[in-house]
Short mmCIF file of C-alpha atoms in Angstrom, two decimals:
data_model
loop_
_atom_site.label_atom_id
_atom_site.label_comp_id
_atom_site.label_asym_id
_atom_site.label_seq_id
_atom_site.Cartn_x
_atom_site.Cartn_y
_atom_site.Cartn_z
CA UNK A 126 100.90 58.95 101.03
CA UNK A 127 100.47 55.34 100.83
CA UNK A 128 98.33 53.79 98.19
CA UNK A 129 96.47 50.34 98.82
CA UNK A 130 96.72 48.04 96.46
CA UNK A 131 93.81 46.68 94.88
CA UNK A 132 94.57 42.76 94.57
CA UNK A 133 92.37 41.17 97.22
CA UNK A 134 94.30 38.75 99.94
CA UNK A 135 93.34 35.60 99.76
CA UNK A 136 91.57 33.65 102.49
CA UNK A 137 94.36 31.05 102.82
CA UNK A 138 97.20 33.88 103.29
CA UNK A 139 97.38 33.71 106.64
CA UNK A 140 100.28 35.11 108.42
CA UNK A 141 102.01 34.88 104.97
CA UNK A 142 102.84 37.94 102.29
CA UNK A 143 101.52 36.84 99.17
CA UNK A 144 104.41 36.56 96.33
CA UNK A 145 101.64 37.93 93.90
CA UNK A 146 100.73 41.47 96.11
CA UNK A 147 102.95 43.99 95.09
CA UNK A 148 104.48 46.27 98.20
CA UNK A 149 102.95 49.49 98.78
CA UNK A 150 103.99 52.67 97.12
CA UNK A 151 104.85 56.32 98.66
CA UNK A 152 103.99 58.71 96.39
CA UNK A 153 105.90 62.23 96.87
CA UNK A 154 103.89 65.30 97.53
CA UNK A 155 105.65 68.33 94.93
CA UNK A 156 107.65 70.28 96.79
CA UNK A 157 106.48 73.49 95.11
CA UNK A 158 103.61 74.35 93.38
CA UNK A 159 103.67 75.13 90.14
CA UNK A 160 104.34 79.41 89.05
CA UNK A 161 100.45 78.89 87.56
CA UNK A 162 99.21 77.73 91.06
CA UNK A 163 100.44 80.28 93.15
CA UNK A 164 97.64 81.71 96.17
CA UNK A 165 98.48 85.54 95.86
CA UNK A 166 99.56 87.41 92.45
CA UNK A 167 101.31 90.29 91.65
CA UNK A 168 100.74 93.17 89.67
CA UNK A 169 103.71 92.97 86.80
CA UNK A 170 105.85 96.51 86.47
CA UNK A 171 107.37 97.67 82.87
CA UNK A 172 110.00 100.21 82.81
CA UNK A 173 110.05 102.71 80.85
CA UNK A 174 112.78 101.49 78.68
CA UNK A 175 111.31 98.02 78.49
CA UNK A 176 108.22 99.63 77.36
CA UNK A 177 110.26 102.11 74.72
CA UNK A 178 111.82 99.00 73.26
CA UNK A 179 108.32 96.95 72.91
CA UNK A 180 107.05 99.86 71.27
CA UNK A 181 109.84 100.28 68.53
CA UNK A 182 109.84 96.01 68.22
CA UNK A 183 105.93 96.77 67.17
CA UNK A 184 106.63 99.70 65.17
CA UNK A 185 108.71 97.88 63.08
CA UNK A 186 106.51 94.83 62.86
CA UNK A 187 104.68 96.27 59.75
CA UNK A 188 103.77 92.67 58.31
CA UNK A 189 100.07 90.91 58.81
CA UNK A 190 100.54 89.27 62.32
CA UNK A 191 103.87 90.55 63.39
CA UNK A 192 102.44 92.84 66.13
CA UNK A 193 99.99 90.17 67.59
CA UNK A 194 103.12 87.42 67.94
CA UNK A 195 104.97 89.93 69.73
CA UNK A 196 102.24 90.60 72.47
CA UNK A 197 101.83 86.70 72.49
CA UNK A 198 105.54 86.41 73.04
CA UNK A 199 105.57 89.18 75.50
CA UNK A 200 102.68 88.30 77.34
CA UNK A 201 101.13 91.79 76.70
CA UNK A 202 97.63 92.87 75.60
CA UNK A 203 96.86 95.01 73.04
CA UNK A 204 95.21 97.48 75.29
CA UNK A 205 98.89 97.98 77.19
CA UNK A 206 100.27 98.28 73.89
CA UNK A 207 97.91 101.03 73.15
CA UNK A 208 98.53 102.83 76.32
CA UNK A 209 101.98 103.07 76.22
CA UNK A 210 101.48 104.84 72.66
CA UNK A 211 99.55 107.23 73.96
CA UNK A 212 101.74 108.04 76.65
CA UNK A 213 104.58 108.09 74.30
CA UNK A 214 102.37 110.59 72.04
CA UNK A 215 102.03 112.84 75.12
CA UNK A 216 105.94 113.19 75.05
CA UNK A 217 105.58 111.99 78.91
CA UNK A 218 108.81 110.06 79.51
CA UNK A 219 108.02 109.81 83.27
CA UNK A 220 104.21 108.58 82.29
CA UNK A 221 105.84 105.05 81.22
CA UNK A 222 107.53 104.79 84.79
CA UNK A 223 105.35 102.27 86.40
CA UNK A 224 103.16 104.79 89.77
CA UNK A 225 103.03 103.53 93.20
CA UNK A 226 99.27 101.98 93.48
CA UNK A 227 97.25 103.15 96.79
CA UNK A 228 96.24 107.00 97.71
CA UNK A 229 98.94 109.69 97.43
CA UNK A 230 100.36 111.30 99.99
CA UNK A 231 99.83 114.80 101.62
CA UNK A 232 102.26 117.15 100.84
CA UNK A 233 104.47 118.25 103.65
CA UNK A 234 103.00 122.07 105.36
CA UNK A 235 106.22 124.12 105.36
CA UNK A 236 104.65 125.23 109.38
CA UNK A 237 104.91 121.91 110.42
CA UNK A 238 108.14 121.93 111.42
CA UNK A 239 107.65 124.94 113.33
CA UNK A 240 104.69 123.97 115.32
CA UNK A 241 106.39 121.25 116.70
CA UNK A 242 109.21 123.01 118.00
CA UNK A 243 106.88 125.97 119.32
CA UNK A 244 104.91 122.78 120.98
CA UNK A 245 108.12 121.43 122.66
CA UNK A 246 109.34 125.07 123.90
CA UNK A 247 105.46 124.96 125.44
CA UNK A 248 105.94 121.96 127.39
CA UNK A 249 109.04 122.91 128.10
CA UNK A 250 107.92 125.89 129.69
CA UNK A 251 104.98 124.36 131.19
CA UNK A 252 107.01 121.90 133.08
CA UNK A 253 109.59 124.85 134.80
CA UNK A 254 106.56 126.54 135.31
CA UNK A 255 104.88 123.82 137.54
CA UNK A 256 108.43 123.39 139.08
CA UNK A 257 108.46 126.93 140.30
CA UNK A 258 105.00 126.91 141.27
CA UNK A 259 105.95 124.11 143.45
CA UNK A 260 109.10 125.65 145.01
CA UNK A 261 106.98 128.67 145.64
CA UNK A 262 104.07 126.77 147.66
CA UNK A 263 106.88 125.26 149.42
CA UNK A 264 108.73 128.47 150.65
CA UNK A 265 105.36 129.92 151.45
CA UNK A 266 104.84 126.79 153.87
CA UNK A 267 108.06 127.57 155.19
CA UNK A 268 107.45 130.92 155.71
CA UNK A 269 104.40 130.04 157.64
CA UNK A 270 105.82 127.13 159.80
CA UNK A 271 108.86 129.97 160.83
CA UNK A 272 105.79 132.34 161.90
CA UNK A 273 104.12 129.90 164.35
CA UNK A 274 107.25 128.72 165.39
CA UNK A 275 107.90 132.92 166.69
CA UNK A 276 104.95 133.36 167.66
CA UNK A 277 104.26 130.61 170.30
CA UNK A 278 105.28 131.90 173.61
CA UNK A 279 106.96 128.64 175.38
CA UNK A 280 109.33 127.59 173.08
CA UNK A 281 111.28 130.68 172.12
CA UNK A 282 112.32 129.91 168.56
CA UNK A 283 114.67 127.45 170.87
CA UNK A 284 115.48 123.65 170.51
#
């Protein structure tokens, strides 16, 4: 980007540079934005150990203040912090893992399986079926071209 510079040229200038115009600049776009600036965010994850340790650091933090410079420090809010007690409380180790966010899966029917492979015999089947049914309007064409072929009286079955 190129930024004009404000001293006016004077009328007598001419096809001369003035000594008293100083050259243009180029400014430098950032080549990154800042981590504040960026378009799409993401949802921190704690682990569970991460979250064990936070919650001993603020157990031990007895003194006025001591818990709130931790969260500060952190980057927590109290509401996490009081979460994560109550999960602890519940004795649910695997409640501090951090869940996968969106709807949960359907669990798996054991008959799946078994439908499938009862569908595949079926086409399976279906397709020697057609296969015979096709052989067998064949040979009955056969059979009926080898009857006219007898029965007309000039020919004689002969080539």
């Amino acid at each position: 980007m190129v930024m004009p510079s404000k001293t006016p040229l004077s009328p007598d200038a001419g096809s001369e540079i003035s000594p008293t115009i100083p050259p243009a600049r180029v400014v430098a776009a950032p080549s990154a934005p800042p981590a504040e600036l960026t378009t799409t965010s993401k949802r921190r994850t704690f682990t569970a150990k991460y979250k064990l340790r936070i919650l001993g650091e603020t157990d031990d933090a007895a003194d006025t203040g001591g818990v709130s410079a931790i969260l500060r420090r952190e980057g927590l809010y109290s509401s996490a912090l009081t979460d994560w007690r109550r999960q602890r409380a519940a004795g649910t180790l695997g409640a501090l893992q951090p869940r996968q966010r969106g709807p949960e899966k359907a669990p798996v029917n054991p008959l799946q399986a078994e439908l499938a492979k009862a569908n595949a015999q079926v086409s399976t089947l279906r397709r020697r079926l057609d296969h015979a049914e096709a052989i067998i309007a064949i040979q009955k064409k056969a059979a009926a071209l080898l009857d006219e072929v007898e029965q007309t009286p000039g020919r004689g079955g002969k080539s």
